[in-house]
Amino acid sequence: HAADTNRTDLMTITRFVLNEQSKHSESRGDFTILLSNIVLGCKFVCSAVNKAGLAKLIGLAGETNVQGEEQKKLDVLSNEVFVKALISSGRTCLLVSEEVEEAIFVPPSQHGKYIVVFDPLDGSSNIDCGVSIGTIFGIYMAKDKDNATLDDVLQPGNKMLAAGYCMYGSSCTFVISTGNGVNGFTLDPSLGEFILTHPNIKVPTKGKIYSVNEGNAKNWDEPTTKYVESCKFPEDGSSPKSLRYIGSMVADIHRTLLYGGMFMYPADLKSPNGKLRVLYEVFPMSYLMEQAGGQAFTGKERALDLVPSDIHDRSPVFLGSYDEIEHIKELYGACKSDG
Ligand code: P6P
């Protein structure tokens, strides 16, 4: 009977957020409406990504399709879908997209109180070889929705109200936190609904995996080099860690959230600020990692305390199991977390 109950006790993402919403009555459903538009965008992108391979196979991608229209690149298409969905939700006043150089100020008639920063299709260079890719987003509140300025979005990550990602892989998985822990939902294509499959995700305190692009080792600084050495040649007699690097942040972070370990994109001589973008890659993933009991560090400070000066700023980042981050902090000489 219990199994039957579980099967019929469908917790969809909308119901879940409504339950969460009831803890913030002041938002009067605005957040639920905003989220449902983000979820709609993800469902569309999931469908487009799954067809992309086929489109390429039958010669549509990059050429004209049967209607003679130029087949849009998936990341451009994904960006358009999210920008339109967020503006038409009537719950946003300012958007920042990885695909758009300038911040997008929403027309006054459609102003809402939220600000959304997002990478519509992170890792899209991996599409052609079938590697999992994803959408990453973070949500801030504007001080005054009718007079939003860039300052509203150049806020530290610790001001984020919510963050999440949607991974387009063997299944479509939506992971989100609204400040009360992290929950994962899997798209049931037959229902067109995201169903709760990973309740209350907690990142293991320690992990046996490290995830970094070893091809950059020549340019790493000493603390990063020492950390990676300790993964490969542990001095405490423990067994070496395994290296897993997919090169698609959403996939590497999803594995780190579930299995533990360390994901890092450190600074190096060529890129002193690393590669990953602060607003829509570092902040959302750092928010999730902390909500799941892990940590996120830039090499100098807690990642969420960073204050961006430009909407496309980059930062080095170390994300993962609590103890792994404590170790890298020691190596960078930062004070250990008082947690
Ligand atoms: P590299 C993808 O292009 C991306 O932005 C992230 O998804 C990924 O973690 C990183 O870059 C990979 O960068 O330099 O290791 O190829």
mmCIF file of C-alpha atoms and ligand atoms in Angstrom:
data_model
loop_
_atom_site.group_PDB
_atom_site.id
_atom_site.type_symbol
_atom_site.label_atom_id
_atom_site.label_comp_id
_atom_site.label_asym_id
_atom_site.label_seq_id
_atom_site.Cartn_x
_atom_site.Cartn_y
_atom_site.Cartn_z
ATOM 1 C CA HIS A 1 0.000 0.000 0.000
ATOM 2 C CA ALA A 2 2.852 2.369 0.891
ATOM 3 C CA ALA A 3 4.352 1.895 -2.576
ATOM 4 C CA ASP A 4 0.965 2.714 -4.120
ATOM 5 C CA THR A 5 0.708 5.831 -1.992
ATOM 6 C CA ASN A 6 4.171 6.922 -3.081
ATOM 7 C CA ARG A 7 3.238 6.331 -6.710
ATOM 8 C CA THR A 8 0.112 8.467 -6.474
ATOM 9 C CA ASP A 9 1.597 11.084 -4.158
ATOM 10 C CA LEU A 10 2.903 13.137 -7.099
ATOM 11 C CA MET A 11 4.795 16.148 -5.789
ATOM 12 C CA THR A 12 5.187 18.401 -8.822
ATOM 13 C CA ILE A 13 7.480 21.408 -8.782
ATOM 14 C CA THR A 14 4.505 23.774 -8.879
ATOM 15 C CA ARG A 15 2.881 22.173 -5.834
ATOM 16 C CA PHE A 16 6.267 22.162 -4.094
ATOM 17 C CA VAL A 17 6.838 25.857 -4.704
ATOM 18 C CA LEU A 18 3.274 26.680 -3.625
ATOM 19 C CA ASN A 19 4.002 24.855 -0.357
ATOM 20 C CA GLU A 20 7.259 26.842 -0.045
ATOM 21 C CA GLN A 21 5.352 29.993 -1.025
ATOM 22 C CA SER A 22 3.017 29.596 1.906
ATOM 23 C CA LYS A 23 6.034 30.377 4.090
ATOM 24 C CA HIS A 24 6.416 33.769 2.312
ATOM 25 C CA SER A 25 2.819 35.004 2.159
ATOM 26 C CA GLU A 26 3.996 38.501 1.201
ATOM 27 C CA SER A 27 4.860 37.345 -2.309
ATOM 28 C CA ARG A 28 1.205 36.623 -3.153
ATOM 29 C CA GLY A 29 2.104 33.930 -5.692
ATOM 30 C CA ASP A 30 4.406 36.195 -7.699
ATOM 31 C CA PHE A 31 7.347 33.861 -7.108
ATOM 32 C CA THR A 32 5.274 30.847 -8.174
ATOM 33 C CA ILE A 33 4.328 32.617 -11.406
ATOM 34 C CA LEU A 34 7.958 33.577 -12.030
ATOM 35 C CA LEU A 35 9.145 30.028 -11.388
ATOM 36 C CA SER A 36 6.458 28.486 -13.577
ATOM 37 C CA ASN A 37 7.745 30.608 -16.457
ATOM 38 C CA ILE A 38 11.314 29.495 -15.831
ATOM 39 C CA VAL A 39 10.101 25.874 -15.757
ATOM 40 C CA LEU A 40 8.218 26.439 -19.034
ATOM 41 C CA GLY A 41 11.429 27.725 -20.638
ATOM 42 C CA CYS A 42 13.314 24.667 -19.408
ATOM 43 C CA LYS A 43 10.702 22.295 -20.830
ATOM 44 C CA PHE A 44 10.996 24.022 -24.210
ATOM 45 C CA VAL A 45 14.806 23.900 -24.191
ATOM 46 C CA CYS A 46 14.748 20.241 -23.091
ATOM 47 C CA SER A 47 12.614 19.407 -26.119
ATOM 48 C CA ALA A 48 14.792 21.476 -28.490
ATOM 49 C CA VAL A 49 18.045 19.974 -27.148
ATOM 50 C CA ASN A 50 16.702 16.441 -27.518
ATOM 51 C CA LYS A 51 15.757 17.173 -31.133
ATOM 52 C CA ALA A 52 19.035 19.009 -31.918
ATOM 53 C CA GLY A 53 20.870 15.794 -32.741
ATOM 54 C CA LEU A 54 18.096 14.728 -35.064
ATOM 55 C CA ALA A 55 17.884 18.192 -36.641
ATOM 56 C CA LYS A 56 21.612 17.975 -37.357
ATOM 57 C CA LEU A 57 21.157 14.456 -38.720
ATOM 58 C CA ILE A 58 18.537 15.543 -41.238
ATOM 59 C CA GLY A 59 20.627 18.570 -42.146
ATOM 60 C CA LEU A 60 18.473 21.238 -40.477
ATOM 61 C CA ALA A 61 20.949 22.712 -37.983
ATOM 62 C CA GLY A 62 22.943 25.619 -39.343
ATOM 63 C CA GLU A 63 21.136 25.491 -42.677
ATOM 64 C CA THR A 64 17.629 26.442 -43.725
ATOM 65 C CA ASN A 65 14.901 24.150 -42.446
ATOM 66 C CA VAL A 66 11.940 22.863 -44.432
ATOM 67 C CA GLN A 67 10.172 26.237 -44.034
ATOM 68 C CA GLY A 68 13.289 27.887 -45.460
ATOM 69 C CA GLU A 69 14.009 29.511 -42.067
ATOM 70 C CA GLU A 70 17.593 29.762 -40.839
ATOM 71 C CA GLN A 71 17.928 27.126 -38.095
ATOM 72 C CA LYS A 72 18.870 29.096 -34.952
ATOM 73 C CA LYS A 73 21.796 27.995 -32.821
ATOM 74 C CA LEU A 74 20.377 26.341 -29.707
ATOM 75 C CA ASP A 75 21.945 28.795 -27.277
ATOM 76 C CA VAL A 76 20.486 31.765 -29.196
ATOM 77 C CA LEU A 77 17.083 30.036 -29.346
ATOM 78 C CA SER A 78 17.241 29.178 -25.625
ATOM 79 C CA ASN A 79 18.083 32.764 -24.748
ATOM 80 C CA GLU A 80 15.122 34.080 -26.747
ATOM 81 C CA VAL A 81 12.784 31.606 -25.049
ATOM 82 C CA PHE A 82 13.863 32.594 -21.537
ATOM 83 C CA VAL A 83 13.888 36.347 -22.206
ATOM 84 C CA LYS A 84 10.351 36.188 -23.640
ATOM 85 C CA ALA A 85 9.059 33.872 -20.892
ATOM 86 C CA LEU A 86 10.535 36.055 -18.121
ATOM 87 C CA ILE A 87 9.283 39.350 -19.581
ATOM 88 C CA SER A 88 5.796 37.981 -20.314
ATOM 89 C CA SER A 89 5.586 36.630 -16.740
ATOM 90 C CA GLY A 90 5.107 40.247 -15.631
ATOM 91 C CA ARG A 91 7.187 39.429 -12.517
ATOM 92 C CA THR A 92 10.611 40.753 -13.566
ATOM 93 C CA CYS A 93 12.115 44.225 -14.040
ATOM 94 C CA LEU A 94 15.716 43.414 -14.977
ATOM 95 C CA LEU A 95 17.387 40.431 -16.675
ATOM 96 C CA VAL A 96 21.033 39.476 -17.233
ATOM 97 C CA SER A 97 21.787 36.730 -19.742
ATOM 98 C CA GLU A 98 25.142 35.174 -20.640
ATOM 99 C CA GLU A 99 24.060 35.589 -24.265
ATOM 100 C CA VAL A 100 23.357 39.342 -24.075
ATOM 101 C CA GLU A 101 26.101 41.952 -23.611
ATOM 102 C CA GLU A 102 23.860 44.556 -21.954
ATOM 103 C CA ALA A 103 21.409 44.099 -19.067
ATOM 104 C CA ILE A 104 17.799 43.818 -20.270
ATOM 105 C CA PHE A 105 15.422 46.364 -18.687
ATOM 106 C CA VAL A 106 11.838 45.054 -18.864
ATOM 107 C CA PRO A 107 9.209 47.422 -20.385
ATOM 108 C CA PRO A 108 7.362 49.348 -17.585
ATOM 109 C CA SER A 109 4.004 47.800 -18.503
ATOM 110 C CA GLN A 110 5.365 44.371 -17.585
ATOM 111 C CA HIS A 111 7.384 45.283 -14.476
ATOM 112 C CA GLY A 112 7.610 42.820 -11.604
ATOM 113 C CA LYS A 113 9.774 42.881 -8.490
ATOM 114 C CA TYR A 114 12.258 40.134 -9.394
ATOM 115 C CA ILE A 115 15.598 40.230 -11.182
ATOM 116 C CA VAL A 116 16.768 37.066 -12.958
ATOM 117 C CA VAL A 117 20.366 36.322 -13.956
ATOM 118 C CA PHE A 118 20.801 33.279 -16.179
ATOM 119 C CA ASP A 119 22.906 31.280 -18.584
ATOM 120 C CA PRO A 120 20.280 29.894 -20.961
ATOM 121 C CA LEU A 121 22.400 27.023 -22.235
ATOM 122 C CA ASP A 122 25.684 26.548 -20.405
ATOM 123 C CA GLY A 123 28.158 24.180 -21.999
ATOM 124 C CA SER A 124 26.410 24.413 -25.367
ATOM 125 C CA SER A 125 29.698 23.653 -27.158
ATOM 126 C CA ASN A 126 29.124 20.079 -25.912
ATOM 127 C CA ILE A 127 25.806 19.585 -27.708
ATOM 128 C CA ASP A 128 27.222 17.941 -30.815
ATOM 129 C CA CYS A 129 28.867 15.154 -28.822
ATOM 130 C CA GLY A 130 25.824 14.492 -26.626
ATOM 131 C CA VAL A 131 27.308 15.665 -23.308
ATOM 132 C CA SER A 132 24.786 16.917 -20.739
ATOM 133 C CA ILE A 133 24.311 20.715 -20.760
ATOM 134 C CA GLY A 134 22.083 23.004 -18.765
ATOM 135 C CA THR A 135 20.334 26.241 -17.892
ATOM 136 C CA ILE A 136 21.571 28.049 -14.757
ATOM 137 C CA PHE A 137 19.607 30.843 -13.004
ATOM 138 C CA GLY A 138 19.600 33.055 -9.925
ATOM 139 C CA ILE A 139 16.847 35.339 -8.581
ATOM 140 C CA TYR A 140 17.246 38.681 -6.745
ATOM 141 C CA MET A 141 14.603 41.127 -5.478
ATOM 142 C CA ALA A 142 14.710 44.707 -6.859
ATOM 143 C CA LYS A 143 14.648 47.587 -4.374
ATOM 144 C CA ASP A 144 12.124 49.481 -6.537
ATOM 145 C CA LYS A 145 10.703 47.540 -9.468
ATOM 146 C CA ASP A 146 9.793 50.741 -11.341
ATOM 147 C CA ASN A 147 13.266 52.217 -11.036
ATOM 148 C CA ALA A 148 15.566 49.243 -11.366
ATOM 149 C CA THR A 149 19.192 50.099 -12.067
ATOM 150 C CA LEU A 150 22.325 48.051 -12.682
ATOM 151 C CA ASP A 151 23.134 48.404 -8.970
ATOM 152 C CA ASP A 152 20.131 46.166 -8.306
ATOM 153 C CA VAL A 153 21.898 43.334 -10.116
ATOM 154 C CA LEU A 154 25.489 44.033 -9.015
ATOM 155 C CA GLN A 155 24.591 42.524 -5.635
ATOM 156 C CA PRO A 156 26.612 39.866 -3.769
ATOM 157 C CA GLY A 157 25.316 36.306 -4.149
ATOM 158 C CA ASN A 158 24.326 36.295 -0.483
ATOM 159 C CA LYS A 159 21.379 38.519 -1.485
ATOM 160 C CA MET A 160 19.955 35.874 -3.856
ATOM 161 C CA LEU A 161 16.439 34.663 -2.977
ATOM 162 C CA ALA A 162 16.665 31.485 -5.044
ATOM 163 C CA ALA A 163 18.895 29.703 -7.541
ATOM 164 C CA GLY A 164 18.833 26.563 -9.599
ATOM 165 C CA TYR A 165 19.679 24.732 -12.783
ATOM 166 C CA CYS A 166 18.053 22.431 -15.288
ATOM 167 C CA MET A 167 20.281 19.692 -16.699
ATOM 168 C CA TYR A 168 19.472 18.318 -20.169
ATOM 169 C CA GLY A 169 20.981 14.851 -20.115
ATOM 170 C CA SER A 170 19.727 11.253 -20.162
ATOM 171 C CA SER A 171 16.808 12.738 -18.227
ATOM 172 C CA CYS A 172 15.803 16.353 -17.649
ATOM 173 C CA THR A 173 16.589 17.240 -14.023
ATOM 174 C CA PHE A 174 15.593 20.537 -12.350
ATOM 175 C CA VAL A 175 17.420 21.389 -9.110
ATOM 176 C CA ILE A 176 16.383 24.423 -7.067
ATOM 177 C CA SER A 177 16.746 26.109 -3.695
ATOM 178 C CA THR A 178 14.579 28.943 -2.370
ATOM 179 C CA GLY A 179 16.632 29.198 0.816
ATOM 180 C CA ASN A 180 15.259 26.132 2.609
ATOM 181 C CA GLY A 181 17.563 23.411 1.284
ATOM 182 C CA VAL A 182 17.933 21.904 -2.180
ATOM 183 C CA ASN A 183 15.417 19.736 -4.044
ATOM 184 C CA GLY A 184 15.651 17.913 -7.375
ATOM 185 C CA PHE A 185 12.836 17.202 -9.824
ATOM 186 C CA THR A 186 12.815 14.967 -12.902
ATOM 187 C CA LEU A 187 10.696 15.705 -15.970
ATOM 188 C CA ASP A 188 8.113 13.020 -16.676
ATOM 189 C CA PRO A 189 7.637 13.561 -20.427
ATOM 190 C CA SER A 190 4.330 11.667 -20.378
ATOM 191 C CA LEU A 191 2.922 14.183 -17.882
ATOM 192 C CA GLY A 192 5.000 17.200 -18.957
ATOM 193 C CA GLU A 193 5.569 17.739 -15.229
ATOM 194 C CA PHE A 194 8.697 17.904 -13.075
ATOM 195 C CA ILE A 195 8.245 15.349 -10.257
ATOM 196 C CA LEU A 196 10.172 15.496 -6.939
ATOM 197 C CA THR A 197 12.807 12.759 -7.184
ATOM 198 C CA HIS A 198 15.689 14.125 -5.053
ATOM 199 C CA PRO A 199 14.197 15.634 -1.875
ATOM 200 C CA ASN A 200 16.499 17.586 0.464
ATOM 201 C CA ILE A 201 19.829 17.012 -1.352
ATOM 202 C CA LYS A 202 22.821 17.115 1.043
ATOM 203 C CA VAL A 203 26.368 17.149 -0.316
ATOM 204 C CA PRO A 204 28.552 14.573 1.518
ATOM 205 C CA THR A 205 30.998 16.252 3.932
ATOM 206 C CA LYS A 206 33.937 14.525 2.257
ATOM 207 C CA GLY A 207 34.304 13.241 -1.277
ATOM 208 C CA LYS A 208 36.512 10.892 -3.300
ATOM 209 C CA ILE A 209 36.328 12.910 -6.540
ATOM 210 C CA TYR A 210 38.104 16.037 -7.691
ATOM 211 C CA SER A 211 36.996 17.843 -10.853
ATOM 212 C CA VAL A 212 39.281 20.291 -12.673
ATOM 213 C CA ASN A 213 40.699 20.816 -16.159
ATOM 214 C CA GLU A 214 44.183 19.371 -15.594
ATOM 215 C CA GLY A 215 45.174 20.800 -18.974
ATOM 216 C CA ASN A 216 45.614 24.158 -17.215
ATOM 217 C CA ALA A 217 48.050 22.746 -14.601
ATOM 218 C CA LYS A 218 51.042 24.538 -16.117
ATOM 219 C CA ASN A 219 49.458 27.892 -15.229
ATOM 220 C CA TRP A 220 48.045 27.145 -11.750
ATOM 221 C CA ASP A 221 49.151 29.001 -8.613
ATOM 222 C CA GLU A 222 50.838 27.152 -5.749
ATOM 223 C CA PRO A 223 47.798 26.491 -3.480
ATOM 224 C CA THR A 224 45.823 24.965 -6.363
ATOM 225 C CA THR A 225 48.828 22.893 -7.419
ATOM 226 C CA LYS A 226 49.311 21.659 -3.848
ATOM 227 C CA TYR A 227 45.617 20.784 -3.508
ATOM 228 C CA VAL A 228 45.585 18.724 -6.712
ATOM 229 C CA GLU A 229 48.853 17.019 -5.669
ATOM 230 C CA SER A 230 47.184 16.061 -2.355
ATOM 231 C CA CYS A 231 44.314 14.500 -4.347
ATOM 232 C CA LYS A 232 46.736 12.401 -6.433
ATOM 233 C CA PHE A 233 49.422 11.638 -3.819
ATOM 234 C CA PRO A 234 47.675 11.819 -0.421
ATOM 235 C CA GLU A 235 50.241 12.121 2.405
ATOM 236 C CA ASP A 236 47.916 10.643 5.037
ATOM 237 C CA GLY A 237 48.026 7.205 3.440
ATOM 238 C CA SER A 238 44.439 7.471 2.167
ATOM 239 C CA SER A 239 43.698 6.340 -1.373
ATOM 240 C CA PRO A 240 44.003 8.898 -4.190
ATOM 241 C CA LYS A 241 40.857 10.702 -5.357
ATOM 242 C CA SER A 242 39.331 9.976 -8.760
ATOM 243 C CA LEU A 243 39.355 12.690 -11.422
ATOM 244 C CA ARG A 244 36.018 13.319 -13.114
ATOM 245 C CA TYR A 245 35.807 16.339 -15.440
ATOM 246 C CA ILE A 246 32.940 16.585 -17.938
ATOM 247 C CA GLY A 247 33.650 20.166 -18.976
ATOM 248 C CA SER A 248 29.985 21.118 -18.640
ATOM 249 C CA MET A 249 29.467 22.963 -15.337
ATOM 250 C CA VAL A 250 25.882 21.817 -14.727
ATOM 251 C CA ALA A 251 26.882 18.145 -15.149
ATOM 252 C CA ASP A 252 30.024 18.493 -13.009
ATOM 253 C CA ILE A 253 28.139 20.339 -10.261
ATOM 254 C CA HIS A 254 25.191 17.906 -10.306
ATOM 255 C CA ARG A 255 27.603 15.015 -9.723
ATOM 256 C CA THR A 256 29.417 16.957 -6.975
ATOM 257 C CA LEU A 257 26.116 17.790 -5.202
ATOM 258 C CA LEU A 258 25.082 14.119 -5.211
ATOM 259 C CA TYR A 259 28.420 12.325 -4.734
ATOM 260 C CA GLY A 260 30.530 14.987 -2.961
ATOM 261 C CA GLY A 261 34.108 16.012 -3.699
ATOM 262 C CA MET A 262 35.543 19.172 -5.207
ATOM 263 C CA PHE A 263 34.722 21.058 -8.409
ATOM 264 C CA MET A 264 37.132 23.847 -9.225
ATOM 265 C CA TYR A 265 37.808 26.365 -11.938
ATOM 266 C CA PRO A 266 40.820 28.142 -10.398
ATOM 267 C CA ALA A 267 42.618 31.274 -11.507
ATOM 268 C CA ASP A 268 45.647 30.675 -13.667
ATOM 269 C CA LEU A 269 48.399 32.784 -15.235
ATOM 270 C CA LYS A 270 46.359 33.172 -18.443
ATOM 271 C CA SER A 271 43.048 33.958 -16.692
ATOM 272 C CA PRO A 272 43.681 35.588 -13.276
ATOM 273 C CA ASN A 273 39.890 35.671 -12.679
ATOM 274 C CA GLY A 274 39.329 32.124 -13.839
ATOM 275 C CA LYS A 275 36.738 31.457 -16.527
ATOM 276 C CA LEU A 276 33.337 31.094 -14.862
ATOM 277 C CA ARG A 277 30.950 34.046 -14.701
ATOM 278 C CA VAL A 278 30.030 35.419 -11.269
ATOM 279 C CA LEU A 279 26.329 36.287 -11.640
ATOM 280 C CA TYR A 280 24.955 33.300 -13.544
ATOM 281 C CA GLU A 281 27.463 30.485 -12.962
ATOM 282 C CA VAL A 282 29.419 31.042 -9.719
ATOM 283 C CA PHE A 283 26.636 32.579 -7.572
ATOM 284 C CA PRO A 284 23.787 30.131 -8.376
ATOM 285 C CA MET A 285 26.026 27.049 -7.962
ATOM 286 C CA SER A 286 27.573 28.490 -4.762
ATOM 287 C CA TYR A 287 24.086 29.205 -3.372
ATOM 288 C CA LEU A 288 22.996 25.616 -4.067
ATOM 289 C CA MET A 289 26.215 24.123 -2.654
ATOM 290 C CA GLU A 290 25.845 26.068 0.616
ATOM 291 C CA GLN A 291 22.143 25.209 0.872
ATOM 292 C CA ALA A 292 23.139 21.539 0.491
ATOM 293 C CA GLY A 293 25.661 21.807 3.351
ATOM 294 C CA GLY A 294 28.764 22.374 1.218
ATOM 295 C CA GLN A 295 30.853 25.499 0.688
ATOM 296 C CA ALA A 296 32.002 27.777 -2.140
ATOM 297 C CA PHE A 297 35.280 29.727 -2.070
ATOM 298 C CA THR A 298 37.007 32.030 -4.587
ATOM 299 C CA GLY A 299 40.568 31.552 -3.338
ATOM 300 C CA LYS A 300 40.217 34.777 -1.367
ATOM 301 C CA GLU A 301 36.709 34.786 0.197
ATOM 302 C CA ARG A 302 33.333 33.044 0.471
ATOM 303 C CA ALA A 303 32.038 33.069 -3.107
ATOM 304 C CA LEU A 304 28.619 34.478 -2.152
ATOM 305 C CA ASP A 305 30.249 37.503 -0.475
ATOM 306 C CA LEU A 306 31.867 38.623 -3.734
ATOM 307 C CA VAL A 307 30.453 41.930 -5.072
ATOM 308 C CA PRO A 308 30.529 41.968 -8.897
ATOM 309 C CA SER A 309 31.448 45.254 -10.599
ATOM 310 C CA ASP A 310 30.289 44.200 -14.059
ATOM 311 C CA ILE A 311 27.387 41.936 -15.058
ATOM 312 C CA HIS A 312 29.769 39.582 -16.904
ATOM 313 C CA ASP A 313 32.549 39.503 -14.289
ATOM 314 C CA ARG A 314 34.431 36.225 -13.856
ATOM 315 C CA SER A 315 35.829 34.667 -10.654
ATOM 316 C CA PRO A 316 37.912 31.644 -9.703
ATOM 317 C CA VAL A 317 35.769 29.177 -7.755
ATOM 318 C CA PHE A 318 36.128 26.067 -5.573
ATOM 319 C CA LEU A 319 32.802 24.345 -4.881
ATOM 320 C CA GLY A 320 31.944 21.168 -3.020
ATOM 321 C CA SER A 321 32.154 19.113 0.165
ATOM 322 C CA TYR A 322 32.576 21.104 3.360
ATOM 323 C CA ASP A 323 35.880 19.426 4.314
ATOM 324 C CA GLU A 324 37.376 19.769 0.818
ATOM 325 C CA ILE A 325 36.798 23.517 0.873
ATOM 326 C CA GLU A 326 38.276 23.757 4.375
ATOM 327 C CA HIS A 327 41.404 22.114 2.946
ATOM 328 C CA ILE A 328 41.732 24.533 0.003
ATOM 329 C CA LYS A 329 41.141 27.470 2.377
ATOM 330 C CA GLU A 330 44.070 26.322 4.552
ATOM 331 C CA LEU A 331 46.230 26.138 1.445
ATOM 332 C CA TYR A 332 45.201 29.671 0.445
ATOM 333 C CA GLY A 333 46.016 30.773 3.993
ATOM 334 C CA ALA A 334 42.484 31.981 4.558
ATOM 335 C CA CYS A 335 41.096 31.579 8.072
ATOM 336 C CA LYS A 336 39.171 28.348 8.464
ATOM 337 C CA SER A 337 35.371 28.722 8.355
ATOM 338 C CA ASP A 338 33.929 29.347 11.851
ATOM 339 C CA GLY A 339 31.063 27.012 10.924
HETATM 340 P P1 P6P B 1 37.197 24.421 -19.935
HETATM 341 C C1 P6P B 1 31.407 25.513 -20.657
HETATM 342 O O1 P6P B 1 31.957 26.202 -21.760
HETATM 343 C C2 P6P B 1 31.855 26.211 -19.391
HETATM 344 O O2 P6P B 1 31.409 27.525 -19.359
HETATM 345 C C3 P6P B 1 31.355 25.439 -18.171
HETATM 346 O O3 P6P B 1 30.139 24.821 -18.413
HETATM 347 C C4 P6P B 1 32.470 24.455 -17.911
HETATM 348 O O4 P6P B 1 32.584 24.114 -16.546
HETATM 349 C C5 P6P B 1 33.719 25.220 -18.368
HETATM 350 O O5 P6P B 1 33.287 26.191 -19.326
HETATM 351 C C6 P6P B 1 34.740 24.301 -19.026
HETATM 352 O O6 P6P B 1 35.860 25.113 -19.364
HETATM 353 O O7 P6P B 1 38.168 25.575 -20.035
HETATM 354 O O8 P6P B 1 37.648 23.405 -18.906
HETATM 355 O O9 P6P B 1 36.839 23.795 -21.243
#
